[in-house]
Amino acid sequence: MGDRSGVRLWDGGDVGQVRAWLAAGADPAAPGGPSGRTMLHEAARYAAPEVLAVMCEATRDLDTLAEGRSALWVAVHAGRTDNARVLSAAGADPWLPMMAGWSPGRLGLTGAEPELFPDRPSGVGLTPDEAAVAAAAPALRAAVDGLDLDGTGLLCVARVDAVEAVRRLDGAAVTEENLLAYYDVEVDEESDEDDEDAWRWLEDIRDPLLVGVTDVPGGCVLTQPWGYQPQTPVVGRALSAGTVAYGVYANPKSGNQGSVYVDGRAVSGDLHPGGDPWADAPGGEILLAHLYRGNPAAYACAFVGLRPADARPVTGPPDTWVLLPDRDHRQR
């Protein structure tokens, strides 16, 4: 009854198709699939406002939760302020508590339209720390926006500079000239020494033991544009001693993989930086997930308090190339 499999929403949907689906007895707030997401939740993210409005008319409880969040929360998180207005006008509650205190309304206060929901209850707002985190987000997003990270490994480390990172890794800092000799590669005599992409011959070498490290305000970034090495357990434990580090590997096969290291220990793994937060995530992580959705590099930097001015620490060339000791850095 009301089979949802044939209802298309990803391209905005079709009002006629949705009306026919509803006429067959469908309930937009009924859970479906392993995640329990409802069609109302899916429409909040993907559908055109007029399609969502038709679903709202047929929904008894617009505040139905799936994965701990309402359809209105999904619309706000996805940046669909048009759909957020549709849901709110239909009766969805912007201030319903959920997601570790981040109601749709509070989440909206961190974005470009803080007055999206005008009837804010007395005393509801952002803490000074939350407001500061939100205020810093646009600059960080802009610094590392639109990057193709497929195959790249990163480790963002708080309060550790590049020199100390090399020492902790027991690595050898090397110049590009050293690397040319080390790999027995000849330089194109016509190449421009000032070309910022001149180092990319290293992507053909793809040495798993070669990483780059760059100082940024707040700490340093370890990067490997061709592999996962920076976020391996041995590297993460060494660089996080006395501090915190967030690792990312943009796995071309399975998506962005995140890990957290604190004081020399791996404390979280199998994370999804830049993706939707888990229902039981702490409030601080939910805020970061909202501010840096779709931007795993910015999320990792923000998680540990780094403030890069541009994308170079992530994409290269780094301040320093480092050859790591020849061992298996994946050992747990």
mmCIF file of N, CA and C in Angstrom, residues 93-215:
data_model
loop_
_atom_site.group_PDB
_atom_site.id
_atom_site.type_symbol
_atom_site.label_atom_id
_atom_site.label_comp_id
_atom_site.label_asym_id
_atom_site.label_seq_id
_atom_site.Cartn_x
_atom_site.Cartn_y
_atom_site.Cartn_z
ATOM 1 N N ASP A 93 7.338 22.024 14.244
ATOM 2 C CA ASP A 93 7.832 22.803 15.383
ATOM 3 C C ASP A 93 9.339 23.028 15.274
ATOM 4 N N PRO A 94 9.778 24.283 15.059
ATOM 5 C CA PRO A 94 11.213 24.542 14.939
ATOM 6 C C PRO A 94 11.971 24.363 16.250
ATOM 7 N N TRP A 95 11.264 24.410 17.366
ATOM 8 C CA TRP A 95 11.936 24.434 18.667
ATOM 9 C C TRP A 95 11.769 23.128 19.433
ATOM 10 N N LEU A 96 11.320 22.088 18.753
ATOM 11 C CA LEU A 96 11.173 20.785 19.395
ATOM 12 C C LEU A 96 12.558 20.243 19.755
ATOM 13 N N PRO A 97 12.795 19.887 21.016
ATOM 14 C CA PRO A 97 14.125 19.399 21.412
ATOM 15 C C PRO A 97 14.493 18.099 20.697
ATOM 16 N N MET A 98 15.721 18.021 20.226
ATOM 17 C CA MET A 98 16.241 16.817 19.564
ATOM 18 C C MET A 98 17.739 16.986 19.355
ATOM 19 N N MET A 99 18.404 15.943 18.963
ATOM 20 C CA MET A 99 19.804 15.973 18.540
ATOM 21 C C MET A 99 20.705 16.728 19.522
ATOM 22 N N ALA A 100 20.745 16.243 20.752
ATOM 23 C CA ALA A 100 21.629 16.793 21.791
ATOM 24 C C ALA A 100 21.414 18.290 21.993
ATOM 25 N N GLY A 101 20.145 18.702 21.947
ATOM 26 C CA GLY A 101 19.821 20.099 22.192
ATOM 27 C C GLY A 101 19.767 20.968 20.954
ATOM 28 N N TRP A 102 20.085 20.391 19.792
ATOM 29 C CA TRP A 102 20.047 21.171 18.554
ATOM 30 C C TRP A 102 18.697 20.977 17.863
ATOM 31 N N SER A 103 17.720 21.753 18.292
ATOM 32 C CA SER A 103 16.436 21.780 17.598
ATOM 33 C C SER A 103 16.645 22.385 16.215
ATOM 34 N N PRO A 104 15.697 22.218 15.295
ATOM 35 C CA PRO A 104 15.836 22.875 13.993
ATOM 36 C C PRO A 104 16.050 24.380 14.123
ATOM 37 N N GLY A 105 15.355 24.995 15.084
ATOM 38 C CA GLY A 105 15.486 26.437 15.257
ATOM 39 C C GLY A 105 16.865 26.854 15.722
ATOM 40 N N ARG A 106 17.414 26.140 16.716
ATOM 41 C CA ARG A 106 18.762 26.470 17.192
ATOM 42 C C ARG A 106 19.789 26.240 16.091
ATOM 43 N N LEU A 107 19.608 25.163 15.329
ATOM 44 C CA LEU A 107 20.523 24.902 14.223
ATOM 45 C C LEU A 107 20.479 26.053 13.223
ATOM 46 N N GLY A 108 19.277 26.561 12.971
ATOM 47 C CA GLY A 108 19.129 27.671 12.040
ATOM 48 C C GLY A 108 19.810 28.945 12.494
ATOM 49 N N LEU A 109 19.991 29.113 13.804
ATOM 50 C CA LEU A 109 20.646 30.312 14.326
ATOM 51 C C LEU A 109 22.108 30.390 13.926
ATOM 52 N N THR A 110 22.705 29.268 13.530
ATOM 53 C CA THR A 110 24.126 29.249 13.180
ATOM 54 C C THR A 110 24.377 29.582 11.715
ATOM 55 N N GLY A 111 23.316 29.714 10.927
ATOM 56 C CA GLY A 111 23.479 29.884 9.491
ATOM 57 C C GLY A 111 23.313 31.310 9.012
ATOM 58 N N ALA A 112 23.129 31.431 7.697
ATOM 59 C CA ALA A 112 23.042 32.751 7.073
ATOM 60 C C ALA A 112 21.702 33.431 7.312
ATOM 61 N N GLU A 113 20.694 32.673 7.773
ATOM 62 C CA GLU A 113 19.373 33.241 8.045
ATOM 63 C C GLU A 113 18.957 32.938 9.483
ATOM 64 N N PRO A 114 19.559 33.615 10.450
ATOM 65 C CA PRO A 114 19.235 33.310 11.855
ATOM 66 C C PRO A 114 17.796 33.617 12.241
ATOM 67 N N GLU A 115 17.111 34.430 11.451
ATOM 68 C CA GLU A 115 15.707 34.751 11.743
ATOM 69 C C GLU A 115 14.756 33.911 10.905
ATOM 70 N N LEU A 116 15.222 32.753 10.474
ATOM 71 C CA LEU A 116 14.394 31.861 9.656
ATOM 72 C C LEU A 116 13.095 31.509 10.369
ATOM 73 N N PHE A 117 13.180 31.315 11.677
ATOM 74 C CA PHE A 117 11.997 31.017 12.490
ATOM 75 C C PHE A 117 11.831 32.147 13.501
ATOM 76 N N PRO A 118 10.933 33.088 13.249
ATOM 77 C CA PRO A 118 10.873 34.321 14.044
ATOM 78 C C PRO A 118 10.368 34.155 15.471
ATOM 79 N N ASP A 119 9.561 33.167 15.749
ATOM 80 C CA ASP A 119 8.932 33.050 17.073
ATOM 81 C C ASP A 119 9.818 32.254 18.028
ATOM 82 N N ARG A 120 10.993 32.801 18.305
ATOM 83 C CA ARG A 120 11.924 32.093 19.173
ATOM 84 C C ARG A 120 11.500 32.203 20.632
ATOM 85 N N PRO A 121 11.432 31.071 21.338
ATOM 86 C CA PRO A 121 11.067 31.132 22.760
ATOM 87 C C PRO A 121 12.096 31.917 23.564
ATOM 88 N N SER A 122 11.659 32.528 24.625
ATOM 89 C CA SER A 122 12.551 33.289 25.495
ATOM 90 C C SER A 122 13.649 32.386 26.048
ATOM 91 N N GLY A 123 14.869 32.881 26.001
ATOM 92 C CA GLY A 123 15.991 32.143 26.563
ATOM 93 C C GLY A 123 16.637 31.143 25.629
ATOM 94 N N VAL A 124 16.086 30.961 24.440
ATOM 95 C CA VAL A 124 16.662 30.015 23.483
ATOM 96 C C VAL A 124 17.629 30.756 22.566
ATOM 97 N N GLY A 125 18.833 30.289 22.486
ATOM 98 C CA GLY A 125 19.834 30.925 21.634
ATOM 99 C C GLY A 125 21.109 30.113 21.624
ATOM 100 N N LEU A 126 22.173 30.724 21.134
ATOM 101 C CA LEU A 126 23.481 30.087 21.109
ATOM 102 C C LEU A 126 24.289 30.519 22.322
ATOM 103 N N THR A 127 25.101 29.617 22.832
ATOM 104 C CA THR A 127 26.050 30.003 23.869
ATOM 105 C C THR A 127 27.161 30.824 23.217
ATOM 106 N N PRO A 128 27.942 31.570 23.991
ATOM 107 C CA PRO A 128 29.066 32.312 23.398
ATOM 108 C C PRO A 128 30.025 31.408 22.626
ATOM 109 N N ASP A 129 30.306 30.226 23.144
ATOM 110 C CA ASP A 129 31.213 29.313 22.446
ATOM 111 C C ASP A 129 30.611 28.836 21.129
ATOM 112 N N GLU A 130 29.325 28.509 21.143
ATOM 113 C CA GLU A 130 28.667 28.071 19.909
ATOM 114 C C GLU A 130 28.647 29.186 18.876
ATOM 115 N N ALA A 131 28.378 30.404 19.321
ATOM 116 C CA ALA A 131 28.361 31.545 18.404
ATOM 117 C C ALA A 131 29.740 31.768 17.793
ATOM 118 N N ALA A 132 30.798 31.587 18.590
ATOM 119 C CA ALA A 132 32.158 31.769 18.083
ATOM 120 C C ALA A 132 32.504 30.698 17.050
ATOM 121 N N VAL A 133 32.107 29.462 17.314
ATOM 122 C CA VAL A 133 32.351 28.376 16.358
ATOM 123 C C VAL A 133 31.625 28.651 15.046
ATOM 124 N N ALA A 134 30.392 29.108 15.130
ATOM 125 C CA ALA A 134 29.618 29.406 13.920
ATOM 126 C C ALA A 134 30.211 30.580 13.155
ATOM 127 N N ALA A 135 30.694 31.590 13.882
ATOM 128 C CA ALA A 135 31.253 32.775 13.228
ATOM 129 C C ALA A 135 32.535 32.454 12.469
ATOM 130 N N ALA A 136 33.295 31.467 12.943
ATOM 131 C CA ALA A 136 34.555 31.109 12.288
ATOM 132 C C ALA A 136 34.355 30.233 11.059
ATOM 133 N N ALA A 137 33.181 29.663 10.907
ATOM 134 C CA ALA A 137 32.965 28.666 9.862
ATOM 135 C C ALA A 137 33.064 29.201 8.434
ATOM 136 N N PRO A 138 32.491 30.361 8.102
ATOM 137 C CA PRO A 138 32.556 30.788 6.704
ATOM 138 C C PRO A 138 33.978 30.919 6.168
ATOM 139 N N ALA A 139 34.893 31.464 6.968
ATOM 140 C CA ALA A 139 36.271 31.634 6.506
ATOM 141 C C ALA A 139 36.950 30.289 6.294
ATOM 142 N N LEU A 140 36.728 29.357 7.203
ATOM 143 C CA LEU A 140 37.358 28.044 7.063
ATOM 144 C C LEU A 140 36.774 27.279 5.888
ATOM 145 N N ARG A 141 35.459 27.353 5.723
ATOM 146 C CA ARG A 141 34.849 26.688 4.563
ATOM 147 C C ARG A 141 35.422 27.245 3.267
ATOM 148 N N ALA A 142 35.556 28.556 3.192
ATOM 149 C CA ALA A 142 36.064 29.178 1.972
ATOM 150 C C ALA A 142 37.511 28.781 1.700
ATOM 151 N N ALA A 143 38.295 28.600 2.759
ATOM 152 C CA ALA A 143 39.715 28.285 2.600
ATOM 153 C C ALA A 143 39.928 26.920 1.963
ATOM 154 N N VAL A 144 39.066 25.965 2.274
ATOM 155 C CA VAL A 144 39.264 24.597 1.774
ATOM 156 C C VAL A 144 38.009 24.084 1.074
ATOM 157 N N ASP A 145 37.358 24.938 0.320
ATOM 158 C CA ASP A 145 36.102 24.573 -0.337
ATOM 159 C C ASP A 145 36.361 23.960 -1.707
ATOM 160 N N GLY A 146 35.497 23.062 -2.104
ATOM 161 C CA GLY A 146 35.501 22.541 -3.466
ATOM 162 C C GLY A 146 36.680 21.664 -3.819
ATOM 163 N N LEU A 147 37.289 20.996 -2.833
ATOM 164 C CA LEU A 147 38.465 20.177 -3.102
ATOM 165 C C LEU A 147 38.067 18.769 -3.539
ATOM 166 N N ASP A 148 38.808 18.242 -4.493
ATOM 167 C CA ASP A 148 38.653 16.838 -4.871
ATOM 168 C C ASP A 148 39.674 16.046 -4.060
ATOM 169 N N LEU A 149 39.211 15.418 -2.993
ATOM 170 C CA LEU A 149 40.118 14.739 -2.071
ATOM 171 C C LEU A 149 40.254 13.249 -2.337
ATOM 172 N N ASP A 150 39.640 12.738 -3.377
ATOM 173 C CA ASP A 150 39.661 11.292 -3.605
ATOM 174 C C ASP A 150 41.082 10.737 -3.519
ATOM 175 N N GLY A 151 41.279 9.775 -2.631
ATOM 176 C CA GLY A 151 42.578 9.146 -2.480
ATOM 177 C C GLY A 151 43.523 9.852 -1.537
ATOM 178 N N THR A 152 43.107 10.986 -0.974
ATOM 179 C CA THR A 152 43.976 11.783 -0.107
ATOM 180 C C THR A 152 43.837 11.366 1.351
ATOM 181 N N GLY A 153 44.965 11.358 2.056
ATOM 182 C CA GLY A 153 44.972 11.147 3.496
ATOM 183 C C GLY A 153 45.420 12.403 4.206
ATOM 184 N N LEU A 154 44.775 12.708 5.341
ATOM 185 C CA LEU A 154 45.094 13.910 6.119
ATOM 186 C C LEU A 154 45.172 13.567 7.594
ATOM 187 N N LEU A 155 45.954 14.350 8.327
ATOM 188 C CA LEU A 155 45.879 14.349 9.779
ATOM 189 C C LEU A 155 46.035 15.789 10.240
ATOM 190 N N CYS A 156 45.013 16.315 10.889
ATOM 191 C CA CYS A 156 45.038 17.667 11.442
ATOM 192 C C CYS A 156 45.392 17.554 12.921
ATOM 193 N N VAL A 157 46.439 18.254 13.335
ATOM 194 C CA VAL A 157 46.981 18.089 14.682
ATOM 195 C C VAL A 157 47.002 19.434 15.392
ATOM 196 N N ALA A 158 46.457 19.480 16.582
ATOM 197 C CA ALA A 158 46.430 20.716 17.362
ATOM 198 C C ALA A 158 47.732 20.898 18.135
ATOM 199 N N ARG A 159 48.231 22.137 18.142
ATOM 200 C CA ARG A 159 49.324 22.573 19.013
ATOM 201 C C ARG A 159 50.640 21.829 18.791
ATOM 202 N N VAL A 160 50.839 21.318 17.592
ATOM 203 C CA VAL A 160 52.104 20.686 17.219
ATOM 204 C C VAL A 160 52.547 21.301 15.901
ATOM 205 N N ASP A 161 53.801 21.819 15.844
ATOM 206 C CA ASP A 161 54.255 22.416 14.588
ATOM 207 C C ASP A 161 54.964 21.369 13.733
ATOM 208 N N ALA A 162 55.354 21.790 12.521
ATOM 209 C CA ALA A 162 55.920 20.848 11.560
ATOM 210 C C ALA A 162 57.231 20.245 12.049
ATOM 211 N N VAL A 163 58.072 21.060 12.677
ATOM 212 C CA VAL A 163 59.358 20.551 13.170
ATOM 213 C C VAL A 163 59.141 19.459 14.213
ATOM 214 N N GLU A 164 58.233 19.718 15.153
ATOM 215 C CA GLU A 164 57.940 18.730 16.182
ATOM 216 C C GLU A 164 57.284 17.492 15.576
ATOM 217 N N ALA A 165 56.463 17.682 14.548
ATOM 218 C CA ALA A 165 55.823 16.533 13.895
ATOM 219 C C ALA A 165 56.867 15.610 13.283
ATOM 220 N N VAL A 166 57.857 16.184 12.607
ATOM 221 C CA VAL A 166 58.919 15.368 12.006
ATOM 222 C C VAL A 166 59.670 14.598 13.091
ATOM 223 N N ARG A 167 59.953 15.280 14.209
ATOM 224 C CA ARG A 167 60.672 14.624 15.313
ATOM 225 C C ARG A 167 59.867 13.451 15.870
ATOM 226 N N ARG A 168 58.571 13.678 16.104
ATOM 227 C CA ARG A 168 57.739 12.618 16.682
ATOM 228 C C ARG A 168 57.615 11.412 15.759
ATOM 229 N N LEU A 169 57.652 11.666 14.471
ATOM 230 C CA LEU A 169 57.504 10.585 13.499
ATOM 231 C C LEU A 169 58.817 9.867 13.223
ATOM 232 N N ASP A 170 59.914 10.397 13.805
ATOM 233 C CA ASP A 170 61.243 9.851 13.536
ATOM 234 C C ASP A 170 61.496 9.844 12.035
ATOM 235 N N GLY A 171 61.006 10.919 11.376
ATOM 236 C CA GLY A 171 61.117 11.011 9.932
ATOM 237 C C GLY A 171 62.306 11.835 9.491
ATOM 238 N N ALA A 172 62.526 11.873 8.201
ATOM 239 C CA ALA A 172 63.609 12.658 7.615
ATOM 240 C C ALA A 172 63.011 13.720 6.711
ATOM 241 N N ALA A 173 63.224 14.993 7.067
ATOM 242 C CA ALA A 173 62.761 16.090 6.224
ATOM 243 C C ALA A 173 63.635 16.156 4.977
ATOM 244 N N VAL A 174 62.994 16.215 3.813
ATOM 245 C CA VAL A 174 63.739 16.188 2.557
ATOM 246 C C VAL A 174 63.214 17.275 1.624
ATOM 247 N N THR A 175 64.112 17.815 0.801
ATOM 248 C CA THR A 175 63.720 18.791 -0.204
ATOM 249 C C THR A 175 63.284 18.058 -1.467
ATOM 250 N N GLU A 176 62.664 18.785 -2.363
ATOM 251 C CA GLU A 176 62.261 18.149 -3.616
ATOM 252 C C GLU A 176 63.489 17.736 -4.422
ATOM 253 N N GLU A 177 64.564 18.522 -4.317
ATOM 254 C CA GLU A 177 65.802 18.151 -5.004
ATOM 255 C C GLU A 177 66.328 16.815 -4.473
ATOM 256 N N ASN A 178 66.284 16.654 -3.143
ATOM 257 C CA ASN A 178 66.686 15.369 -2.556
ATOM 258 C C ASN A 178 65.824 14.231 -3.088
ATOM 259 N N LEU A 179 64.529 14.503 -3.216
ATOM 260 C CA LEU A 179 63.606 13.460 -3.653
ATOM 261 C C LEU A 179 63.853 13.058 -5.103
ATOM 262 N N LEU A 180 64.218 14.030 -5.939
ATOM 263 C CA LEU A 180 64.539 13.703 -7.328
ATOM 264 C C LEU A 180 65.684 12.706 -7.394
ATOM 265 N N ALA A 181 66.699 12.940 -6.547
ATOM 266 C CA ALA A 181 67.835 12.019 -6.513
ATOM 267 C C ALA A 181 67.438 10.683 -5.881
ATOM 268 N N TYR A 182 66.645 10.757 -4.830
ATOM 269 C CA TYR A 182 66.239 9.552 -4.097
ATOM 270 C C TYR A 182 65.454 8.597 -4.991
ATOM 271 N N TYR A 183 64.577 9.169 -5.815
ATOM 272 C CA TYR A 183 63.752 8.342 -6.701
ATOM 273 C C TYR A 183 64.357 8.207 -8.098
ATOM 274 N N ASP A 184 65.532 8.820 -8.291
ATOM 275 C CA ASP A 184 66.229 8.757 -9.577
ATOM 276 C C ASP A 184 65.334 9.242 -10.713
ATOM 277 N N VAL A 185 64.823 10.460 -10.523
ATOM 278 C CA VAL A 185 63.934 11.078 -11.506
ATOM 279 C C VAL A 185 64.638 12.276 -12.125
ATOM 280 N N GLU A 186 64.563 12.409 -13.444
ATOM 281 C CA GLU A 186 65.177 13.538 -14.134
ATOM 282 C C GLU A 186 64.181 14.674 -14.247
ATOM 283 N N VAL A 187 64.685 15.900 -14.082
ATOM 284 C CA VAL A 187 63.845 17.085 -14.152
ATOM 285 C C VAL A 187 63.741 17.556 -15.590
ATOM 286 N N ASP A 188 62.561 17.982 -15.973
ATOM 287 C CA ASP A 188 62.366 18.608 -17.274
ATOM 288 C C ASP A 188 63.069 19.953 -17.253
ATOM 289 N N GLU A 189 64.069 20.115 -18.108
ATOM 290 C CA GLU A 189 64.861 21.343 -18.095
ATOM 291 C C GLU A 189 64.021 22.574 -18.387
ATOM 292 N N GLU A 190 62.878 22.394 -19.033
ATOM 293 C CA GLU A 190 62.031 23.535 -19.367
ATOM 294 C C GLU A 190 60.985 23.813 -18.297
ATOM 295 N N SER A 191 60.977 23.032 -17.228
ATOM 296 C CA SER A 191 59.968 23.234 -16.189
ATOM 297 C C SER A 191 60.225 24.518 -15.427
ATOM 298 N N ASP A 192 59.174 25.141 -14.970
ATOM 299 C CA ASP A 192 59.238 26.396 -14.225
ATOM 300 C C ASP A 192 59.407 26.094 -12.745
ATOM 301 N N GLU A 193 60.510 26.572 -12.152
ATOM 302 C CA GLU A 193 60.767 26.304 -10.739
ATOM 303 C C GLU A 193 59.702 26.905 -9.837
ATOM 304 N N ASP A 194 59.021 27.948 -10.312
ATOM 305 C CA ASP A 194 57.990 28.604 -9.506
ATOM 306 C C ASP A 194 56.609 27.997 -9.719
ATOM 307 N N ASP A 195 56.524 26.974 -10.559
ATOM 308 C CA ASP A 195 55.241 26.327 -10.819
ATOM 309 C C ASP A 195 54.788 25.586 -9.564
ATOM 310 N N GLU A 196 53.618 25.969 -9.016
ATOM 311 C CA GLU A 196 53.134 25.354 -7.782
ATOM 312 C C GLU A 196 52.779 23.883 -7.965
ATOM 313 N N ASP A 197 52.620 23.445 -9.211
ATOM 314 C CA ASP A 197 52.292 22.043 -9.472
ATOM 315 C C ASP A 197 53.510 21.223 -9.893
ATOM 316 N N ALA A 198 54.701 21.829 -9.810
ATOM 317 C CA ALA A 198 55.898 21.132 -10.270
ATOM 318 C C ALA A 198 56.174 19.858 -9.474
ATOM 319 N N TRP A 199 55.687 19.797 -8.244
ATOM 320 C CA TRP A 199 55.932 18.638 -7.386
ATOM 321 C C TRP A 199 55.078 17.425 -7.733
ATOM 322 N N ARG A 200 54.117 17.587 -8.623
ATOM 323 C CA ARG A 200 53.126 16.531 -8.816
ATOM 324 C C ARG A 200 53.684 15.266 -9.477
ATOM 325 N N TRP A 201 54.936 15.304 -9.898
ATOM 326 C CA TRP A 201 55.542 14.056 -10.357
ATOM 327 C C TRP A 201 55.561 13.013 -9.231
ATOM 328 N N LEU A 202 55.520 13.499 -7.986
ATOM 329 C CA LEU A 202 55.508 12.582 -6.852
ATOM 330 C C LEU A 202 54.231 11.740 -6.811
ATOM 331 N N GLU A 203 53.155 12.250 -7.410
ATOM 332 C CA GLU A 203 51.915 11.479 -7.446
ATOM 333 C C GLU A 203 52.058 10.229 -8.312
ATOM 334 N N ASP A 204 53.006 10.263 -9.247
ATOM 335 C CA ASP A 204 53.270 9.071 -10.059
ATOM 336 C C ASP A 204 54.113 8.059 -9.284
ATOM 337 N N ILE A 205 54.963 8.554 -8.379
ATOM 338 C CA ILE A 205 55.785 7.667 -7.554
ATOM 339 C C ILE A 205 54.919 6.955 -6.520
ATOM 340 N N ARG A 206 54.028 7.727 -5.871
ATOM 341 C CA ARG A 206 53.063 7.199 -4.903
ATOM 342 C C ARG A 206 53.743 6.418 -3.776
ATOM 343 N N ASP A 207 54.806 6.980 -3.248
ATOM 344 C CA ASP A 207 55.514 6.331 -2.146
ATOM 345 C C ASP A 207 54.658 6.403 -0.881
ATOM 346 N N PRO A 208 54.258 5.266 -0.312
ATOM 347 C CA PRO A 208 53.420 5.313 0.890
ATOM 348 C C PRO A 208 54.135 5.871 2.111
ATOM 349 N N LEU A 209 55.468 5.944 2.068
ATOM 350 C CA LEU A 209 56.229 6.444 3.214
ATOM 351 C C LEU A 209 56.541 7.934 3.111
ATOM 352 N N LEU A 210 56.100 8.583 2.047
ATOM 353 C CA LEU A 210 56.347 10.015 1.875
ATOM 354 C C LEU A 210 55.083 10.801 2.202
ATOM 355 N N VAL A 211 55.190 11.728 3.136
ATOM 356 C CA VAL A 211 54.065 12.586 3.504
ATOM 357 C C VAL A 211 54.535 14.033 3.518
ATOM 358 N N GLY A 212 53.588 14.952 3.482
ATOM 359 C CA GLY A 212 53.901 16.367 3.591
ATOM 360 C C GLY A 212 53.360 16.929 4.886
ATOM 361 N N VAL A 213 54.040 17.919 5.443
ATOM 362 C CA VAL A 213 53.567 18.561 6.670
ATOM 363 C C VAL A 213 53.686 20.071 6.512
ATOM 364 N N THR A 214 52.654 20.778 6.961
ATOM 365 C CA THR A 214 52.581 22.230 6.808
ATOM 366 C C THR A 214 52.085 22.860 8.097
ATOM 367 N N ASP A 215 52.764 23.923 8.524
ATOM 368 C CA ASP A 215 52.308 24.690 9.681
ATOM 369 C C ASP A 215 51.084 25.513 9.313
#
